[in-house]
Coordinates of C-alpha atoms and ligand atoms in Angstrom, one line a residue:
M208 CA -5.0 -1.1 -1.9
R209 CA -3.0 -4.7 -3.5
Q210 CA -5.4 -6.6 -5.7
R211 CA -4.4 -9.4 -7.5
H212 CA -5.9 -9.9 -11.3
K213 CA -9.0 -11.6 -11.1
P214 CA -9.3 -12.9 -14.9
W215 CA -13.5 -11.9 -14.8
A216 CA -12.5 -7.9 -14.5
D217 CA -11.5 -7.4 -18.3
D218 CA -14.8 -9.4 -19.0
F219 CA -17.1 -7.5 -16.7
L220 CA -15.4 -4.1 -17.7
K221 CA -16.3 -4.9 -20.8
E222 CA -20.4 -6.7 -20.4
N223 CA -20.8 -3.5 -18.4
T224 CA -20.5 -0.3 -19.9
Q225 CA -23.3 0.5 -18.6
L226 CA -21.9 0.9 -15.4
I227 CA -18.2 1.1 -16.0
V228 CA -18.1 4.2 -18.4
P229 CA -16.1 3.4 -21.5
D230 CA -14.4 6.6 -23.7
V231 CA -14.4 8.7 -20.2
K232 CA -12.9 12.0 -21.9
T233 CA -15.8 12.4 -24.2
K234 CA -18.5 12.6 -21.8
K235 CA -16.7 15.8 -20.4
G236 CA -19.4 17.9 -19.6
K237 CA -22.7 15.4 -20.3
W238 CA -22.0 13.3 -17.0
K239 CA -26.3 14.8 -16.5
E240 CA -27.0 13.4 -20.2
M241 CA -25.0 10.5 -18.9
F242 CA -27.4 9.6 -15.9
G243 CA -30.5 11.6 -17.8
N244 CA -31.3 13.7 -15.2
D245 CA -30.5 17.1 -13.2
N246 CA -29.2 15.9 -9.9
P247 CA -25.9 16.5 -8.2
I248 CA -22.8 14.9 -9.1
H249 CA -20.2 13.5 -6.1
V250 CA -17.7 11.9 -7.6
E251 CA -15.0 9.7 -5.3
I252 CA -11.8 9.2 -5.7
G253 CA -9.9 5.9 -5.3
T254 CA -13.5 4.0 -4.9
G255 CA -11.7 1.1 -4.2
K256 CA -14.3 -1.9 -3.6
G257 CA -17.2 0.2 -3.3
R258 CA -18.6 0.1 -0.5
F259 CA -18.6 3.8 0.4
I260 CA -20.3 4.6 -3.1
A261 CA -23.1 1.6 -3.4
G262 CA -23.9 2.8 1.1
M263 CA -24.2 6.4 -0.3
A264 CA -26.1 6.0 -3.8
E265 CA -28.8 3.7 -1.9
Q266 CA -28.5 6.4 1.3
H267 CA -28.7 9.4 -1.2
P268 CA -30.8 8.2 -4.8
D269 CA -31.4 11.9 -5.7
I270 CA -27.7 12.0 -5.7
N271 CA -25.5 10.8 -8.9
F272 CA -22.2 9.3 -8.1
I273 CA -19.0 8.6 -9.5
G274 CA -16.4 6.7 -8.6
I275 CA -12.9 7.0 -10.0
E276 CA -10.7 3.7 -9.4
L277 CA -7.3 3.3 -11.4
G278 CA -7.1 -1.1 -9.8
K279 CA -9.0 -3.0 -12.5
S280 CA -9.7 -5.9 -10.7
I281 CA -11.0 -3.7 -7.8
I282 CA -13.4 -1.7 -10.1
A283 CA -14.6 -4.8 -10.9
I284 CA -15.4 -5.8 -7.8
A285 CA -17.0 -2.3 -7.1
G286 CA -19.0 -2.7 -10.3
S287 CA -20.3 -6.3 -9.4
K288 CA -21.8 -4.9 -5.4
V289 CA -23.2 -1.7 -7.8
K290 CA -24.9 -4.0 -9.6
N291 CA -26.0 -6.2 -7.2
A292 CA -27.7 -3.2 -5.0
G293 CA -29.2 -2.8 -8.3
R294 CA -28.1 1.2 -8.3
Y295 CA -28.9 3.3 -11.1
N296 CA -27.6 6.3 -9.7
V297 CA -23.6 5.2 -10.2
L298 CA -21.2 4.8 -12.8
L299 CA -17.5 3.8 -12.2
L300 CA -14.8 5.3 -14.6
H301 CA -11.5 2.7 -14.7
V302 CA -9.1 5.8 -15.0
D303 CA -6.4 7.7 -13.5
A304 CA -7.5 10.7 -10.9
A305 CA -4.7 13.2 -12.2
D306 CA -6.5 13.6 -15.4
L307 CA -9.7 15.1 -14.0
S308 CA -9.7 18.4 -15.8
E309 CA -10.1 15.9 -18.7
L310 CA -12.8 14.2 -17.7
F311 CA -14.8 16.8 -16.5
A312 CA -16.3 20.7 -17.3
E313 CA -16.0 23.3 -14.7
N314 CA -18.1 23.4 -12.4
E315 CA -19.8 20.1 -13.3
I316 CA -19.2 18.6 -9.4
S317 CA -21.0 19.1 -6.3
V318 CA -18.9 17.1 -4.0
I319 CA -15.7 15.4 -4.2
Y320 CA -14.7 12.5 -1.3
L321 CA -10.6 11.5 -0.8
N322 CA -11.4 8.3 1.2
F323 CA -8.6 7.1 2.9
S324 CA -6.3 7.5 0.2
D325 CA -2.8 6.4 -0.1
P326 CA -0.6 8.3 2.0
W327 CA 2.6 8.9 -0.1
P328 CA 4.2 9.1 3.4
K329 CA 7.8 9.7 1.6
K330 CA 8.6 13.7 1.3
R331 CA 9.3 13.0 -3.1
H332 CA 6.3 11.2 -3.6
A333 CA 3.8 14.3 -2.2
K334 CA 2.9 15.2 -5.4
R335 CA 1.1 11.9 -5.6
R336 CA -1.0 12.7 -2.9
L337 CA -4.7 13.1 -4.1
T338 CA -4.3 16.9 -1.4
F339 CA -1.4 17.9 -3.1
H340 CA -1.5 21.4 -4.9
T341 CA -1.8 20.7 -8.4
F342 CA -4.5 17.9 -7.6
L343 CA -6.2 21.1 -5.3
E344 CA -6.6 22.7 -8.6
Q345 CA -8.2 20.4 -10.1
Y346 CA -10.5 20.4 -7.9
E347 CA -11.3 23.9 -7.6
R348 CA -11.9 24.1 -11.4
I349 CA -14.0 20.3 -11.8
L350 CA -16.4 21.7 -8.2
H351 CA -19.2 24.2 -8.7
P352 CA -18.6 27.5 -6.1
E353 CA -20.4 25.5 -3.2
G354 CA -19.1 23.0 -3.8
E355 CA -16.7 20.8 -0.9
I356 CA -14.2 18.3 -0.3
V357 CA -14.9 15.5 1.5
L358 CA -12.0 13.6 3.2
K359 CA -11.6 10.4 5.6
T360 CA -8.3 8.6 6.8
D361 CA -6.6 6.9 9.4
N362 CA -3.3 8.1 8.7
Q363 CA -2.6 11.5 10.7
G364 CA 0.1 12.4 8.7
L365 CA -2.1 12.3 5.6
F366 CA -4.9 14.1 7.3
E367 CA -2.5 17.2 9.3
Y368 CA -0.6 17.3 5.8
S369 CA -4.0 18.2 4.4
L370 CA -5.3 20.4 6.5
V371 CA -2.3 22.1 5.9
S372 CA -2.4 22.4 2.0
F373 CA -6.2 23.0 2.3
C374 CA -5.0 26.1 4.4
Q375 CA -2.2 27.6 2.3
F376 CA -4.4 27.0 -1.0
G377 CA -6.8 29.1 0.7
L378 CA -9.7 26.6 1.2
E379 CA -11.9 27.4 4.4
L380 CA -12.4 24.0 7.1
T381 CA -15.7 23.7 7.6
E382 CA -15.3 20.6 9.7
V383 CA -12.1 18.9 11.4
N384 CA -13.5 15.6 13.1
L385 CA -10.6 14.0 15.3
D386 CA -12.6 11.0 16.4
L387 CA -15.5 10.7 13.7
H388 CA -16.4 7.0 15.2
S389 CA -16.5 8.7 18.9
V390 CA -19.9 9.8 18.4
E391 CA -22.6 6.9 16.4
D392 CA -23.6 8.3 13.2
P393 CA -26.2 6.6 10.7
E394 CA -25.3 8.8 7.9
N395 CA -22.0 7.8 7.9
I396 CA -21.0 5.0 5.5
M397 CA -18.0 3.4 6.7
T398 CA -15.1 2.4 3.2
E399 CA -13.8 -1.2 3.2
Y400 CA -10.8 0.5 5.0
E401 CA -12.6 2.6 7.8
E402 CA -14.4 -1.1 8.5
R403 CA -10.5 -2.8 9.1
F404 CA -8.9 0.8 10.9
S405 CA -12.0 0.9 13.0
A406 CA -11.6 -2.7 14.4
K407 CA -8.7 -1.6 15.5
G408 CA -9.5 0.8 17.2
Q409 CA -7.9 3.8 15.0
P410 CA -9.6 6.6 15.1
I411 CA -11.0 8.4 11.8
Y412 CA -10.3 11.7 11.3
R413 CA -13.0 13.7 8.7
C414 CA -12.5 17.2 7.1
R415 CA -14.9 19.1 5.0
A416 CA -13.2 22.1 2.8
Q417 CA -15.0 25.0 0.3
F418 CA -12.9 26.5 -2.1
S419 CA -15.6 29.8 -1.4
Ligands
SAM294 N1 -11.7 4.2 -1.0 C1 -11.1 2.9 -0.7 C2 -11.6 2.2 1.2 O1 -11.7 3.7 1.8 O2 -11.5 1.4 0.9 C3 -9.6 2.7 -0.8 C4 -9.3 2.9 -0.3 S1 -7.3 2.5 -0.7 C5 -5.8 2.8 0.2 C6 -6.6 3.6 -2.1 C7 -7.6 3.2 -3.0 O3 -7.4 4.4 -4.5 C8 -7.3 2.1 -4.6 O4 -8.0 1.6 -4.7 C9 -5.8 3.1 -5.4 O5 -6.3 2.2 -6.4 C10 -6.7 4.0 -5.7 N2 -6.0 5.2 -6.5 C11 -5.4 6.0 -5.7 N3 -4.4 6.3 -6.7 C12 -5.5 6.5 -7.2 C13 -5.8 7.6 -9.0 N4 -4.9 8.4 -9.1 N5 -6.5 7.4 -9.6 C14 -7.6 6.4 -9.5 N6 -7.6 5.7 -8.1 C15 -6.4 5.6 -7.3

């Protein structure tokens, strides 16, 4: 997601450290303390502008959500959305998801959402895809044994690649949906990309996978 630098983003991050958490590596294993309760923690990687995480947090007040996003201006937009919605069950991390094992302890997370992740279509960039086996190794470490990965995308190539990658890694697919919007589902919170692509008539794919 390209986003021009927003001059207010630096100040927003500095002034909202209760929401966009600094020094994230010192919080490894302490995320329940950070939320101040024992509720399960769900992580969205590549949160974008925050429509999904803000909506999920409202729909599920008994779940804690952590959004990870590389783009500074993008996470500032997500932050202002969450702040305006008055949600206290969301924390945002302005970091690269490549370092997940440094952010979370073993079994600390219940669900990982991969929403419209960058597809990296060139073969030589395969290791950057968030479903490349090195990412799956990290997800396995930080996910609770009964935890799951939920992936949504409009990109057929990334979807097919991810299904194969999950199966080769030994994950069990508990859902493979080739047209998520063919049936109305009030539980499905759309992301910004999902809104955009489904408005163009593109099918949205979703799968769920578990390690055990
Ligand atoms: N999930 C949002 C949606 O569906 O509207 C945004 C999708 S956008 C295609 C992908 C987002 O993932 C971008 O905002 C990008 O900055 C972020 N991203 C990509 N790789 C990342 C990484 N390694 N760590 C954290 N964020 C990442």
